[in-house]
Coordinates of C-alpha atoms in Angstrom, one line a residue:
M1 CA -7.1 -20.4 11.4
P2 CA -5.0 -17.7 13.2
Y3 CA -2.8 -15.1 11.5
A4 CA 0.9 -14.9 12.5
A5 CA 2.7 -11.7 11.6
P6 CA 5.7 -12.7 9.4
V7 CA 8.3 -11.0 11.6
R8 CA 11.1 -13.5 10.7
E9 CA 10.5 -12.9 7.0
M10 CA 10.4 -9.1 7.4
S11 CA 13.5 -9.0 9.4
F12 CA 15.4 -11.2 6.9
C13 CA 14.3 -9.0 4.0
L14 CA 15.2 -5.8 5.8
S15 CA 18.6 -7.0 6.8
N16 CA 19.7 -9.3 3.9
V17 CA 17.9 -8.0 0.9
I18 CA 17.1 -4.3 1.4
G19 CA 20.0 -3.0 3.5
L20 CA 18.7 -1.9 7.0
D21 CA 22.3 -1.5 8.1
K22 CA 22.7 1.4 5.6
L23 CA 19.8 3.2 7.3
A24 CA 21.2 2.6 10.8
A25 CA 24.5 4.1 9.7
T26 CA 22.9 7.5 9.0
A27 CA 22.6 10.1 11.7
R28 CA 18.8 10.3 11.2
Y29 CA 18.1 6.6 11.8
A30 CA 21.0 5.6 14.1
H31 CA 18.5 4.4 16.6
A32 CA 17.0 1.9 14.0
D33 CA 19.6 -0.8 14.4
A34 CA 18.7 -4.4 13.7
E35 CA 18.2 -5.3 17.4
T36 CA 15.9 -2.4 18.1
V37 CA 13.9 -3.0 14.9
Q38 CA 13.5 -6.7 15.8
A39 CA 12.1 -5.7 19.2
I40 CA 9.7 -3.2 17.7
L41 CA 8.4 -5.7 15.1
G42 CA 8.0 -8.3 17.8
E43 CA 5.8 -6.0 19.9
A44 CA 3.7 -4.9 16.8
A45 CA 3.2 -8.6 16.0
K46 CA 1.6 -9.3 19.4
L47 CA -1.0 -6.6 18.8
A48 CA -1.6 -7.8 15.2
D49 CA -1.9 -11.5 16.1
E50 CA -3.7 -11.2 19.4
V51 CA -5.9 -8.1 19.1
F52 CA -6.5 -7.2 15.4
A53 CA -6.7 -10.6 13.8
P54 CA -9.5 -12.1 16.0
L55 CA -11.7 -9.2 14.9
R56 CA -11.2 -9.7 11.1
R57 CA -14.2 -12.0 10.7
N58 CA -16.3 -10.0 13.1
G59 CA -15.9 -6.9 11.0
D60 CA -17.0 -8.8 7.9
L61 CA -20.2 -10.2 9.6
H62 CA -21.1 -7.0 11.5
P63 CA -20.3 -4.0 9.3
A64 CA -20.1 -0.4 10.3
V65 CA -23.5 1.3 10.2
L66 CA -24.8 4.8 10.1
E67 CA -27.2 5.5 12.9
N68 CA -28.8 9.0 13.4
G69 CA -26.0 10.6 11.5
V70 CA -23.2 8.8 13.5
V71 CA -21.1 5.9 12.2
R72 CA -21.0 3.0 14.6
T73 CA -18.0 0.7 13.9
S74 CA -17.9 -3.1 14.1
P75 CA -18.0 -4.6 17.6
G76 CA -14.5 -4.8 19.2
F77 CA -12.9 -2.3 16.8
K78 CA -13.0 0.6 19.4
E79 CA -11.3 -1.4 22.0
A80 CA -8.7 -2.8 19.6
Y81 CA -7.9 0.7 18.3
A82 CA -7.5 1.9 21.9
Q83 CA -4.8 -0.6 22.4
F84 CA -3.2 0.5 19.1
V85 CA -3.1 4.1 20.4
E86 CA -1.9 3.1 23.8
G87 CA 1.1 1.5 22.2
G88 CA 2.0 4.6 20.2
W89 CA 1.7 2.7 16.9
A90 CA 0.0 5.6 15.1
G91 CA 3.2 7.6 15.1
V92 CA 5.8 4.9 14.1
T93 CA 7.3 7.1 11.3
A94 CA 6.1 10.5 12.5
Q95 CA 8.7 13.0 13.7
E96 CA 9.7 12.8 17.3
D97 CA 9.0 16.5 18.0
S98 CA 5.3 15.7 17.3
G99 CA 5.3 12.7 19.6
G100 CA 6.2 10.0 17.0
M101 CA 8.9 7.3 17.1
G102 CA 10.8 8.8 14.2
L103 CA 11.5 5.3 12.7
P104 CA 12.2 4.7 9.0
I105 CA 9.4 4.3 6.6
A106 CA 10.7 0.8 5.9
V107 CA 10.0 -0.2 9.5
G108 CA 6.6 1.6 9.4
T109 CA 5.8 -0.4 6.2
C110 CA 6.4 -3.6 8.1
V111 CA 4.1 -2.5 11.0
N112 CA 1.4 -1.5 8.4
E113 CA 1.7 -4.9 6.7
M114 CA 1.2 -6.7 10.0
M115 CA -1.9 -4.7 11.0
A116 CA -3.4 -5.0 7.5
G117 CA -2.7 -8.7 7.3
A118 CA -4.4 -9.2 10.6
N119 CA -7.4 -6.9 9.9
L120 CA -7.4 -4.8 6.8
A121 CA -10.6 -3.0 7.5
L122 CA -9.4 -1.7 10.9
S123 CA -5.9 -1.0 9.7
L124 CA -7.1 1.5 7.1
C125 CA -7.9 4.0 9.9
P126 CA -4.3 4.6 11.1
L127 CA -2.9 4.1 7.6
L128 CA -4.7 7.2 6.2
S129 CA -3.7 9.1 9.3
A130 CA 0.0 8.3 8.6
G131 CA -0.3 9.8 5.1
Q132 CA -2.0 12.9 6.5
I133 CA 0.7 13.4 9.1
E134 CA 3.4 13.4 6.4
A135 CA 1.4 15.9 4.3
L136 CA 1.0 18.3 7.2
E137 CA 4.7 17.9 8.2
H138 CA 5.8 19.0 4.8
H139 CA 3.2 21.6 3.8
A140 CA 1.1 22.9 6.8
S141 CA 1.8 26.1 8.7
D142 CA 3.4 25.9 12.1
E143 CA 0.1 26.8 13.7
L144 CA -1.8 23.9 12.0
K145 CA 1.1 21.5 12.8
A146 CA 0.9 22.5 16.5
I147 CA -2.9 21.8 16.6
Y148 CA -3.2 18.7 14.6
L149 CA 0.1 16.7 14.5
P150 CA 0.2 15.7 18.2
K151 CA -3.4 14.4 18.1
L152 CA -2.9 12.6 14.8
T153 CA 0.5 11.2 15.8
S154 CA -1.0 9.8 19.1
G155 CA -3.9 8.3 17.2
E156 CA -6.4 10.3 19.3
W157 CA -7.7 11.8 16.1
N158 CA -7.8 10.1 12.7
G159 CA -7.2 11.7 9.3
T160 CA -8.9 11.2 5.9
M161 CA -8.3 12.1 2.3
N162 CA -11.1 13.7 0.3
L163 CA -10.5 13.7 -3.4
T164 CA -13.1 11.7 -5.3
E165 CA -16.5 13.2 -6.3
P166 CA -19.4 11.6 -8.2
G167 CA -18.2 13.3 -11.4
A168 CA -14.5 13.4 -10.6
G169 CA -12.8 10.2 -9.9
S170 CA -9.3 9.7 -11.3
D171 CA -9.8 13.0 -13.1
V172 CA -9.3 15.0 -10.0
G173 CA -9.2 18.3 -11.9
A174 CA -12.9 17.9 -12.7
L175 CA -13.9 18.3 -9.1
R176 CA -16.8 20.8 -8.3
S177 CA -16.2 21.4 -4.5
K178 CA -15.9 25.1 -3.8
A179 CA -14.0 27.1 -1.2
E180 CA -14.8 30.7 -0.3
R181 CA -12.5 33.0 1.7
N182 CA -13.8 34.1 5.1
D183 CA -12.9 37.4 6.7
D184 CA -11.0 35.7 9.6
G185 CA -8.5 33.9 7.2
T186 CA -10.4 30.6 7.2
Y187 CA -12.3 29.2 4.3
A188 CA -15.9 27.9 3.8
I189 CA -15.8 24.6 2.0
S190 CA -18.9 23.2 0.2
G191 CA -19.3 20.1 -1.9
Q192 CA -19.8 16.3 -1.9
K193 CA -17.0 13.7 -1.7
I194 CA -17.4 9.9 -2.1
Y195 CA -15.5 6.8 -1.2
I196 CA -14.0 8.4 2.0
S197 CA -12.5 5.7 4.1
W198 CA -13.1 6.2 7.8
G199 CA -14.8 9.5 7.0
D200 CA -16.6 9.1 10.4
N201 CA -16.4 6.7 13.3
D202 CA -16.9 6.3 17.0
I203 CA -13.4 5.2 17.9
T204 CA -11.5 8.5 17.7
G205 CA -12.2 11.9 19.3
N206 CA -12.1 13.8 16.0
V207 CA -11.9 13.2 12.3
V208 CA -9.6 15.5 10.4
H209 CA -10.5 15.8 6.7
L210 CA -8.0 16.9 4.1
V211 CA -10.3 18.3 1.3
L212 CA -9.5 19.4 -2.2
A213 CA -11.7 22.3 -3.4
R214 CA -11.4 25.2 -5.8
L215 CA -11.4 28.9 -4.9
P216 CA -13.5 31.3 -7.1
D217 CA -10.3 32.5 -8.9
G218 CA -8.9 29.0 -9.2
K219 CA -8.0 27.9 -12.8
P220 CA -9.7 24.9 -14.4
G221 CA -8.0 21.6 -13.9
T222 CA -5.6 20.4 -11.2
K223 CA -3.5 23.6 -11.2
G224 CA -6.4 25.6 -9.7
I225 CA -7.1 23.3 -6.8
S226 CA -6.4 24.1 -3.1
L227 CA -6.1 21.8 -0.1
F228 CA -7.8 22.4 3.3
V229 CA -7.9 20.9 6.7
V230 CA -11.6 20.5 7.6
P231 CA -12.1 18.9 11.1
K232 CA -15.4 17.2 12.2
Y233 CA -15.1 19.2 15.4
I234 CA -13.4 22.6 15.4
P235 CA -10.6 22.6 18.0
D236 CA -11.1 25.0 20.9
A237 CA -8.5 27.3 22.4
D238 CA -7.0 24.3 24.2
G239 CA -6.8 22.2 21.1
N240 CA -9.7 19.9 22.1
P241 CA -12.7 19.1 20.0
G242 CA -15.1 22.0 20.2
E243 CA -18.2 22.9 18.1
A244 CA -19.4 20.6 15.4
N245 CA -18.4 21.7 11.9
S246 CA -20.9 22.0 9.0
L247 CA -20.3 18.6 7.5
R248 CA -22.1 15.3 7.6
V249 CA -22.1 11.7 6.5
V250 CA -24.8 11.3 3.8
S251 CA -24.5 7.5 3.6
L252 CA -22.1 4.5 3.8
E253 CA -21.2 2.6 0.6
H254 CA -22.4 -1.0 0.4
K255 CA -19.3 -2.8 -0.7
M256 CA -18.0 -6.1 -2.0
G257 CA -15.7 -6.4 1.0
L258 CA -14.0 -4.4 3.7
H259 CA -17.3 -4.3 5.5
G260 CA -15.7 -3.2 8.8
S261 CA -14.2 -0.1 7.2
P262 CA -16.8 2.7 6.9
T263 CA -16.6 4.2 3.4
C264 CA -18.5 7.5 3.5
V265 CA -20.3 9.8 1.2
M266 CA -19.4 13.2 2.8
E267 CA -21.3 16.5 2.5
F268 CA -19.6 19.8 3.3
D269 CA -21.9 22.7 3.6
G270 CA -19.9 25.9 4.2
A271 CA -17.7 23.9 6.6
K272 CA -14.8 25.9 8.1
G273 CA -11.4 24.9 6.7
W274 CA -7.8 26.0 7.0
L275 CA -5.5 26.2 4.0
V276 CA -2.6 23.8 3.7
G277 CA 0.3 25.1 1.6
E278 CA -0.4 27.8 -0.9
E279 CA -3.7 28.7 -2.7
H280 CA -4.2 26.9 -6.0
D281 CA -1.3 24.5 -5.2
G282 CA -3.2 21.8 -3.3
M283 CA -2.2 18.9 -5.5
A284 CA 1.5 19.3 -4.4
A285 CA 0.5 18.8 -0.8
M286 CA -2.1 16.1 -1.6
F287 CA 0.5 14.1 -3.7
T288 CA 2.7 13.9 -0.6
M289 CA -0.2 12.0 1.1
M290 CA -1.1 10.1 -2.0
N291 CA 2.5 8.8 -2.5
N292 CA 2.6 7.7 1.1
A293 CA -0.7 6.0 0.7
R294 CA 0.3 4.3 -2.6
L295 CA 3.2 2.6 -0.8
G296 CA 0.9 1.8 2.1
V297 CA -1.7 0.3 -0.2
G298 CA 0.9 -1.8 -1.9
A299 CA 1.8 -3.1 1.5
E300 CA -1.9 -3.8 2.1
G301 CA -1.8 -6.1 -0.9
V302 CA 1.2 -7.9 0.4
A303 CA -0.4 -8.2 3.8
V304 CA -3.5 -9.9 2.5
A305 CA -1.4 -12.1 0.2
E306 CA 0.5 -13.2 3.3
A307 CA -2.7 -13.8 5.3
A308 CA -4.3 -15.7 2.5
M309 CA -1.2 -17.8 2.0
Q310 CA -1.1 -18.7 5.7
H311 CA -4.8 -19.6 5.6
A312 CA -4.5 -21.8 2.5
L313 CA -1.3 -23.5 3.7
A314 CA -2.9 -24.4 7.1
Y315 CA -5.9 -25.9 5.3
A316 CA -3.8 -27.8 2.7
Q317 CA -1.7 -29.4 5.5
E318 CA -4.8 -30.7 7.2
R319 CA -7.1 -31.7 4.3
K320 CA -6.8 -35.2 3.0
Q321 CA -8.2 -36.2 -0.4
G322 CA -7.0 -38.9 -2.8
R323 CA -3.7 -40.8 -2.7
T324 CA -0.7 -38.5 -2.6
P325 CA 2.5 -39.1 -4.6
V326 CA 4.9 -39.0 -1.7
G327 CA 5.4 -41.1 1.4
D328 CA 2.9 -43.8 2.0
G329 CA 0.3 -42.1 -0.1
N330 CA -1.8 -41.0 2.9
G331 CA -0.6 -37.4 3.0
T332 CA -2.6 -34.2 2.8
I333 CA -3.5 -32.2 -0.3
A334 CA -0.3 -30.2 0.2
D335 CA 1.5 -33.1 -1.3
H336 CA -0.4 -33.0 -4.6
A337 CA 1.6 -31.4 -7.5
D338 CA -1.0 -28.8 -8.5
V339 CA -1.7 -27.7 -4.9
K340 CA 2.1 -27.6 -4.4
R341 CA 2.3 -25.4 -7.5
M342 CA -0.3 -23.0 -6.1
L343 CA 1.3 -22.8 -2.7
M344 CA 4.8 -22.2 -4.1
T345 CA 3.4 -19.5 -6.4
M346 CA 1.6 -17.8 -3.5
R347 CA 4.8 -17.8 -1.3
T348 CA 7.2 -16.6 -4.0
L349 CA 4.9 -13.8 -5.3
T350 CA 4.2 -12.6 -1.8
D351 CA 7.9 -12.5 -0.9
A352 CA 8.7 -10.7 -4.1
S353 CA 6.1 -8.0 -3.7
R354 CA 7.1 -7.5 -0.1
A355 CA 10.7 -6.9 -1.2
V356 CA 9.6 -4.3 -3.8
A357 CA 7.6 -2.4 -1.1
L358 CA 10.4 -2.5 1.4
D359 CA 13.0 -1.4 -1.2
C360 CA 10.8 1.5 -2.2
A361 CA 10.4 2.5 1.5
F362 CA 14.2 2.1 2.0
S363 CA 14.9 4.6 -0.9
L364 CA 12.3 7.0 0.6
D365 CA 14.2 6.9 3.8
M366 CA 17.6 7.3 2.2
A367 CA 16.3 10.2 0.2
V368 CA 16.2 12.2 3.4
A369 CA 18.8 10.4 5.6
A370 CA 21.8 10.0 3.3
E371 CA 24.6 12.3 4.1
D372 CA 25.6 13.0 0.5
E373 CA 23.3 15.2 -1.6
A374 CA 23.9 13.3 -4.8
E375 CA 23.0 10.1 -2.9
R376 CA 19.8 11.6 -1.6
K377 CA 18.9 12.7 -5.1
A378 CA 19.6 9.3 -6.6
H379 CA 17.4 7.6 -3.9
K380 CA 14.6 10.1 -4.5
A381 CA 14.6 9.1 -8.2
R382 CA 14.8 5.4 -7.3
A383 CA 11.9 5.7 -4.9
A384 CA 9.8 7.6 -7.5
F385 CA 10.4 4.8 -10.0
L386 CA 9.6 2.0 -7.5
T387 CA 6.4 3.6 -6.1
P388 CA 4.0 2.7 -8.9
I389 CA 5.5 -0.8 -9.1
A390 CA 5.1 -1.3 -5.3
K391 CA 1.5 -0.2 -5.4
A392 CA 0.4 -2.0 -8.5
F393 CA 2.4 -5.2 -8.1
G394 CA 1.6 -5.5 -4.4
T395 CA -2.1 -5.2 -4.9
D396 CA -2.2 -7.4 -8.0
V397 CA -0.4 -10.0 -6.0
G398 CA -2.8 -9.6 -3.1
C399 CA -5.7 -10.3 -5.6
E400 CA -3.9 -13.2 -7.3
V401 CA -2.8 -14.9 -4.1
S402 CA -6.1 -14.6 -2.3
D403 CA -7.8 -16.0 -5.5
L404 CA -5.4 -18.9 -5.4
G405 CA -6.2 -19.3 -1.7
V406 CA -9.9 -19.9 -2.6
Q407 CA -8.8 -22.5 -5.2
V408 CA -6.6 -24.4 -2.7
H409 CA -9.6 -24.7 -0.5
G410 CA -11.6 -26.1 -3.4
G411 CA -15.4 -26.0 -2.9
M412 CA -14.9 -25.0 0.7
G413 CA -13.2 -21.8 -0.5
Y414 CA -16.4 -20.7 -2.0
V415 CA -18.2 -21.2 1.4
E416 CA -18.0 -18.1 3.5
E417 CA -17.5 -19.9 6.7
T418 CA -14.0 -20.9 5.9
G419 CA -12.9 -17.3 5.6
A420 CA -10.9 -17.8 2.4
A421 CA -13.3 -15.7 0.3
Q422 CA -13.0 -12.7 2.6
F423 CA -9.4 -12.2 1.7
F424 CA -10.3 -11.7 -1.9
R425 CA -13.3 -9.6 -1.3
D426 CA -11.4 -7.3 1.0
V427 CA -8.3 -6.9 -1.1
R428 CA -9.9 -6.4 -4.5
V429 CA -10.4 -2.7 -4.0
T430 CA -6.7 -2.0 -3.4
A431 CA -6.1 -2.4 -7.1
I432 CA -8.5 0.4 -7.6
Y433 CA -8.0 3.1 -5.0
E434 CA -5.1 5.5 -4.6
G435 CA -4.9 5.5 -8.4
T436 CA -5.9 2.4 -10.2
N437 CA -3.2 0.0 -11.2
G438 CA -3.6 1.1 -14.8
I439 CA -2.9 4.6 -13.8
Q440 CA 0.2 3.4 -11.8
S441 CA 1.4 1.7 -14.9
M442 CA 0.9 4.8 -17.1
D443 CA 2.8 6.8 -14.5
L444 CA 5.7 4.4 -14.7
A445 CA 5.6 4.3 -18.5
A446 CA 5.4 8.1 -18.9
R447 CA 6.2 10.4 -16.0
K448 CA 8.8 8.1 -14.5
M449 CA 10.6 7.9 -17.9
M450 CA 10.9 11.7 -18.2
D451 CA 14.5 11.3 -17.1
G452 CA 15.2 9.4 -20.3
G453 CA 15.3 6.1 -18.5
A454 CA 18.1 7.0 -16.1
A455 CA 16.4 5.6 -13.0
A456 CA 15.5 2.4 -14.8
R457 CA 19.0 1.8 -16.0
A458 CA 20.4 2.3 -12.5
L459 CA 18.1 -0.4 -11.2
L460 CA 19.0 -2.7 -14.1
A461 CA 22.6 -2.2 -13.1
E462 CA 21.7 -3.5 -9.6
I463 CA 20.1 -6.6 -11.1
E464 CA 23.2 -7.2 -13.3
A465 CA 25.4 -7.0 -10.2
T466 CA 23.3 -9.6 -8.5
A467 CA 23.6 -11.9 -11.5
K468 CA 27.4 -11.5 -11.4
A469 CA 27.4 -12.3 -7.7
L470 CA 25.6 -15.6 -8.4
E471 CA 28.4 -16.8 -10.7
G472 CA 30.7 -19.5 -9.2
T473 CA 28.4 -20.1 -6.2
S474 CA 26.0 -22.9 -5.5
L475 CA 23.4 -20.6 -7.1
D476 CA 25.3 -20.3 -10.3
D477 CA 22.4 -21.8 -12.3
L478 CA 20.4 -18.7 -11.5
A479 CA 22.9 -16.2 -12.9
M480 CA 22.1 -16.7 -16.6
P481 CA 18.3 -16.6 -16.2
L482 CA 18.6 -13.4 -14.2
R483 CA 21.0 -11.8 -16.6
T484 CA 18.8 -12.8 -19.5
A485 CA 15.7 -11.3 -17.8
A486 CA 17.6 -8.0 -17.1
G487 CA 18.4 -7.8 -20.8
Q488 CA 14.8 -8.4 -21.8
V489 CA 13.6 -5.7 -19.3
A490 CA 16.3 -3.3 -20.6
A491 CA 15.2 -3.9 -24.2
A492 CA 11.6 -3.4 -23.4
T493 CA 12.5 -0.2 -21.6
E494 CA 14.4 1.2 -24.5
A495 CA 11.6 0.2 -26.9
L496 CA 9.1 2.0 -24.7
L497 CA 11.2 5.2 -24.7
A498 CA 11.0 5.3 -28.5
Q499 CA 7.1 5.1 -28.5
E500 CA 4.5 7.8 -28.7
L501 CA 2.7 8.5 -25.4
N502 CA -0.6 6.6 -26.2
D503 CA 1.4 3.6 -27.5
R504 CA 3.2 3.6 -24.1
F505 CA -0.2 3.7 -22.3
A506 CA -1.5 0.8 -24.4
G507 CA 1.3 -1.5 -23.1
A508 CA 1.9 0.1 -19.7
V509 CA 0.3 -2.7 -17.6
P510 CA 2.5 -5.5 -19.0
F511 CA 5.5 -3.1 -18.9
L512 CA 5.0 -2.6 -15.1
R513 CA 4.6 -6.3 -14.6
L514 CA 7.7 -7.3 -16.5
W515 CA 9.7 -4.9 -14.3
A516 CA 8.1 -6.3 -11.2
L517 CA 9.1 -9.9 -12.2
G518 CA 12.6 -8.9 -13.0
L519 CA 13.0 -7.2 -9.7
G520 CA 11.3 -10.1 -7.9
A521 CA 13.9 -12.5 -9.3
H522 CA 16.6 -10.1 -8.2
Y523 CA 15.3 -10.0 -4.6
H524 CA 14.9 -13.7 -4.4
A525 CA 18.4 -14.3 -5.6
K526 CA 19.8 -11.8 -3.1
G527 CA 18.0 -13.5 -0.3
A528 CA 19.3 -16.9 -1.4
L529 CA 22.8 -15.6 -1.6
A530 CA 22.6 -14.1 1.9
A531 CA 21.3 -17.3 3.4
A532 CA 23.6 -19.8 1.4
G533 CA 24.4 -22.8 3.5
G534 CA 22.2 -24.8 5.9
H535 CA 18.5 -25.3 5.9
E536 CA 17.6 -21.6 5.5
G537 CA 19.8 -21.4 2.4
E538 CA 18.2 -24.5 0.9
T539 CA 14.7 -23.1 1.4
R540 CA 15.5 -19.7 -0.1
A541 CA 17.4 -21.3 -3.0
A542 CA 14.4 -23.5 -3.8
L543 CA 12.1 -20.5 -3.7
A544 CA 14.4 -18.4 -5.9
R545 CA 14.7 -21.3 -8.5
F546 CA 10.9 -21.7 -8.6
F547 CA 10.3 -18.0 -9.1
A548 CA 12.9 -17.9 -11.9
A549 CA 11.5 -21.0 -13.5
T550 CA 7.8 -19.9 -13.4
Q551 CA 7.9 -16.1 -13.6
L552 CA 10.9 -15.1 -15.7
P553 CA 9.7 -16.9 -18.8
L554 CA 6.7 -14.6 -18.8
I555 CA 8.8 -11.5 -19.4
P556 CA 9.3 -12.0 -23.2
G557 CA 5.5 -12.3 -23.7
L558 CA 4.9 -9.2 -21.5
A559 CA 7.5 -7.3 -23.5
A560 CA 5.7 -8.2 -26.7
Q561 CA 2.4 -6.9 -25.2
A562 CA 4.2 -3.8 -23.9
G563 CA 5.5 -3.0 -27.4
M564 CA 2.4 -3.7 -29.5
G565 CA 1.3 0.0 -29.6
A566 CA -2.2 1.4 -29.4
A567 CA -3.4 0.5 -32.9
P568 CA -4.8 -3.0 -32.0
L569 CA -6.9 -1.4 -29.3
Y570 CA -8.6 1.0 -31.7
A571 CA -9.2 -1.5 -34.5
L572 CA -12.8 -1.8 -33.4
P573 CA -15.2 0.8 -32.0
A574 CA -16.6 0.0 -28.5
E575 CA -20.0 -0.8 -29.9
A576 CA -18.6 -3.6 -32.0
L577 CA -17.7 -5.4 -28.8
A578 CA -21.4 -5.8 -27.8

């Protein structure tokens, strides 16, 4: 069952829900008008549909392998990536002076979603490069930028992110990798890193590692960590890959899914590296890449949800079983009430999570493009608040929707040949990497509330404005449910602000989810308002009403969980659970 990039849905969301026109009105993104963006998305869709998607199953059946110290990627990946590079897609959002297109992150997020929906394993390679490009743009020296940005932006080289170690996962400050100063101003990097996506391959000319390590005088914890560029091949005087650096792939992880994506255990043995940013301040630079990656990973979840939805819908529209309750009774399983429920849930959750991701991207864009400093500052705070929601909700939805996709297929969903199970196996890790969804929730409940709830209240005002806009229209029946939900989210937020930190952490996951559902209803309502009248309006109104009817009633229960505090969690010692 072929994948079709959802260009129409993306374009509608950008123009009618998010506000692409506001971006195009800025000097920075004046070239990103609706017509130009539509053309770009159309071209990206061709690559996703015709080149990436046909290789998704191939990557699952024929994983990347490590042969004689070299990673060999899945058959067809090298040729597909070459077409990606030829089209200039690696530099969609990169600055134009480095050879990029200079397009908004919102547009890049759409392109990333298409590639991930078509082939998540292959799409991870350029996604990580995009994050590294942003980190180098903001923190690297001009010399490093001149060497690495053109190659990364073109896609000739790919970038990686090396944080995790066997004894230092989410607790990055516990890392043991070391850096020693060399006489020539470079550094010798030694240590082992694990879970390094696309840490080696045979499809790019060089692999550029961003590596966190500690200098001898680095303080314990994250404040004493530095960041280094450590290439597989050291660039020569002309900027081309030269001598091999002192690093190697120890092994490839045997994973539940994403078999086509080589996840490496990397060993650095006095490898030559170059400092990015200041000594002992590596986390600031790495967080630039991590925040980029968190939005990107959220979009990966949306992407797989979309692909799984398409796969399940196509099957449901063909499969006949039992007498159906509509027409002559000889319809497909798509007419059965429970299957209909699953399909509607899949569609509305996918659309809601996409809107969260694109709204987050929009604010990241406006934070640099808005003419007014106060507006830039407000959008920066807005983007910071939305980032953990975009990552956690997007990936949770990817897992939930792909799980429902297996259920729609029934017994055939559990049979690998149908391809339904691959979506779930591939997407499951997205809720774990780039900061687990629990960590994202804790970030929302703590760090993102350090402003006393100002960013949260600003978003709640937007939801209230949408509720008001619904009044007196054909969608008037949605106004009160949305206003009620906004009030419940507001009350939960104020209650959380009064809690101690560990009590906040205890209820952080349901707190993030209730926010996501409130925002999801807001976006669905905005879309229905924009499309009011005609068949499009009827469709979006039906989706908005279904989401409001099925998801908004969950908010009070989530609020109760969010406010329960930590005491119930510590009522029993862990050994009592055995």
